[in-house]
Amino acid sequence: MAVIKGKKLVSVSEDLLDAAVKVSREEGVSMSRLVETLLEQAIKVNKLKYRSDQMAEFFDVLQTNRVLGGLFVPTDVLDFMLEKCRVDSTALQNLWLESGKWTGKYMTEKFSDPLVTFERFLRLSRWDLNEVEIKPSGGAVKIQCVSTVMSLESTNMLSKFIEGALDGIGYKLVGKDCLKGMLIMSFKR
């Protein structure tokens, strides 16, 4: 690395540099300012205990959630709504199923690997989930979700959303274990 008057030079591939030049022109900022801004953001993400290569992943999830009409709702508010709908939860379950189908179809159209994207989506948009694992194997998929805070009603609604999403991606539900805060689901093409 060469140092020039308090600044350092870093070598980057020509293709990456060309793409960055295009971005700097589109945004109307100098290359130096673009690089400094991106580095500042990478450092900020690192301080939040995430890796800088996850920045685009986070944005993809937020953008996907926004496009699909999603919003962040506090857990207490969701639990209250679920409690009020407990008497006839079939209509609400159908809404979660349909919302999941939309999500799965959208991810299939927009992303090259919708299962990986869906796993990221669950990890990043569902703060109430402590663990999310999607394991594809041949024409089958196993999904495990664990939460220390989810009610049984909330876990059931999540299962409907996941069932719909996997249906939208092209899988059918073949097995489900749903307990308070724990969900294990199996799907086949």
XYZ file of C-alpha atoms in Angstrom:
189
model
C 0.000 0.000 0.000
C 1.407 3.364 -1.013
C 0.948 6.426 1.198
C 0.474 9.895 -0.288
C 0.047 12.877 2.080
C -1.973 11.059 4.737
C -3.881 8.947 2.244
C -3.339 5.337 1.238
C -3.680 3.727 -2.158
C -5.407 0.388 -2.377
C -5.333 -1.848 -5.422
C -8.707 -3.016 -6.735
C -9.639 -5.037 -9.793
C -10.272 -3.017 -12.922
C -13.802 -4.419 -13.331
C -14.729 -3.392 -9.809
C -13.204 0.042 -10.315
C -15.152 0.527 -13.579
C -18.404 -0.431 -11.819
C -17.592 1.973 -8.960
C -16.894 4.805 -11.414
C -20.331 4.213 -12.945
C -21.970 4.319 -9.500
C -20.128 7.508 -8.532
C -21.334 9.193 -11.752
C -24.927 8.014 -11.184
C -24.858 9.325 -7.614
C -23.075 12.538 -8.575
C -20.205 12.098 -6.108
C -16.468 11.772 -6.563
C -14.863 8.334 -6.464
C -13.026 9.329 -3.289
C -16.279 10.339 -1.582
C -18.032 7.146 -2.734
C -15.237 4.927 -1.398
C -15.037 6.859 1.888
C -18.812 6.581 2.367
C -18.796 2.847 1.656
C -15.900 2.294 4.062
C -17.647 4.353 6.764
C -20.771 2.229 6.340
C -18.753 -1.012 6.463
C -17.136 0.138 9.724
C -20.545 1.083 11.161
C -21.936 -2.366 10.242
C -18.899 -4.007 11.842
C -19.486 -2.074 15.065
C -23.016 -3.522 15.079
C -21.350 -6.970 15.073
C -22.184 -7.813 11.459
C -19.854 -8.440 8.550
C -19.565 -5.809 5.834
C -20.424 -8.391 3.170
C -23.894 -8.694 4.769
C -24.855 -5.084 3.944
C -26.369 -5.899 0.535
C -28.065 -8.978 2.038
C -29.776 -6.795 4.650
C -30.877 -4.312 2.039
C -32.256 -7.106 -0.181
C -34.351 -8.399 2.721
C -35.642 -4.938 3.652
C -36.442 -4.114 0.028
C -38.185 -7.471 -0.482
C -40.224 -6.933 2.690
C -41.205 -3.449 1.527
C -42.174 -4.601 -1.994
C -44.315 -7.384 -0.520
C -46.149 -4.914 1.717
C -44.466 -6.079 4.898
C -43.853 -3.953 7.936
C -42.278 -4.409 11.309
C -44.771 -4.953 14.115
C -43.810 -5.169 17.788
C -44.236 -8.690 19.180
C -46.666 -7.480 21.851
C -48.931 -5.962 19.186
C -48.864 -9.141 17.092
C -49.590 -11.317 20.137
C -52.526 -9.054 21.063
C -53.981 -9.356 17.555
C -53.505 -13.112 17.564
C -55.211 -13.381 20.951
C -58.201 -11.400 19.649
C -58.447 -13.704 16.599
C -58.104 -16.923 18.596
C -61.820 -17.755 18.393
C -61.744 -18.002 14.584
C -58.137 -18.147 13.501
C -58.876 -19.870 10.160
C -59.248 -16.583 8.274
C -56.021 -15.243 9.759
C -54.168 -18.480 8.963
C -55.368 -18.211 5.363
C -54.022 -14.645 5.176
C -50.614 -15.824 6.453
C -50.662 -18.682 3.911
C -51.486 -16.347 1.013
C -48.884 -13.808 2.149
C -46.318 -16.611 2.211
C -47.282 -17.697 -1.318
C -46.721 -14.164 -2.583
C -43.368 -14.074 -0.844
C -42.275 -17.411 -2.326
C -43.395 -16.482 -5.855
C -41.636 -13.125 -5.629
C -38.414 -14.694 -4.383
C -38.548 -17.328 -7.123
C -38.838 -14.610 -9.772
C -36.298 -12.183 -8.310
C -33.537 -14.335 -6.814
C -31.454 -17.146 -8.282
C -31.663 -19.223 -5.085
C -35.020 -18.522 -3.436
C -34.436 -20.962 -0.555
C -31.238 -19.193 0.516
C -32.993 -15.856 0.127
C -35.986 -17.042 2.150
C -33.709 -18.239 4.956
C -32.027 -14.813 5.012
C -35.444 -13.180 4.945
C -36.572 -15.129 8.020
C -33.284 -14.542 9.868
C -33.218 -10.815 9.219
C -36.875 -9.841 9.286
C -38.067 -12.020 12.171
C -36.283 -10.700 15.251
C -38.317 -13.104 17.374
C -36.499 -16.118 15.871
C -33.349 -17.265 17.663
C -32.571 -19.975 15.099
C -33.538 -20.494 11.471
C -32.242 -23.346 9.361
C -33.344 -24.386 5.888
C -31.758 -27.617 4.678
C -32.406 -28.634 1.075
C -31.624 -32.238 0.150
C -32.440 -33.441 -3.336
C -36.104 -32.632 -3.924
C -36.830 -32.166 -0.217
C -36.425 -29.313 2.243
C -36.408 -29.337 6.040
C -37.031 -26.103 7.937
C -36.369 -25.557 11.635
C -37.204 -22.380 13.530
C -36.725 -21.802 17.247
C -37.822 -18.862 19.350
C -37.705 -18.304 23.082
C -40.422 -15.645 22.927
C -43.057 -16.797 20.427
C -46.471 -17.918 21.613
C -48.097 -21.053 20.219
C -50.470 -18.894 18.152
C -47.592 -16.916 16.680
C -45.682 -20.125 15.935
C -48.753 -21.515 14.142
C -49.087 -18.362 12.029
C -45.401 -18.517 11.144
C -45.884 -22.125 10.051
C -48.678 -21.015 7.684
C -46.462 -18.254 6.256
C -43.596 -20.710 5.694
C -45.960 -23.275 4.162
C -47.212 -20.624 1.733
C -43.707 -19.397 0.890
C -42.438 -22.894 0.150
C -45.555 -23.551 -1.937
C -44.742 -20.387 -3.898
C -41.186 -21.690 -4.423
C -42.544 -25.038 -5.623
C -42.627 -27.343 -2.573
C -45.527 -29.080 -0.835
C -45.779 -29.635 2.907
C -45.314 -33.297 3.918
C -44.768 -32.990 7.661
C -44.979 -30.455 10.480
C -44.238 -30.376 14.210
C -45.399 -27.133 15.785
C -44.841 -26.396 19.459
C -44.718 -23.106 21.324
C -41.607 -21.430 19.905
C -40.435 -24.436 17.868
C -41.263 -25.372 14.320
C -39.968 -28.288 12.245
C -41.394 -28.625 8.742
C -40.659 -30.954 5.824
C -41.420 -30.277 2.169
C -41.031 -32.087 -1.173
C -41.091 -30.891 -4.780
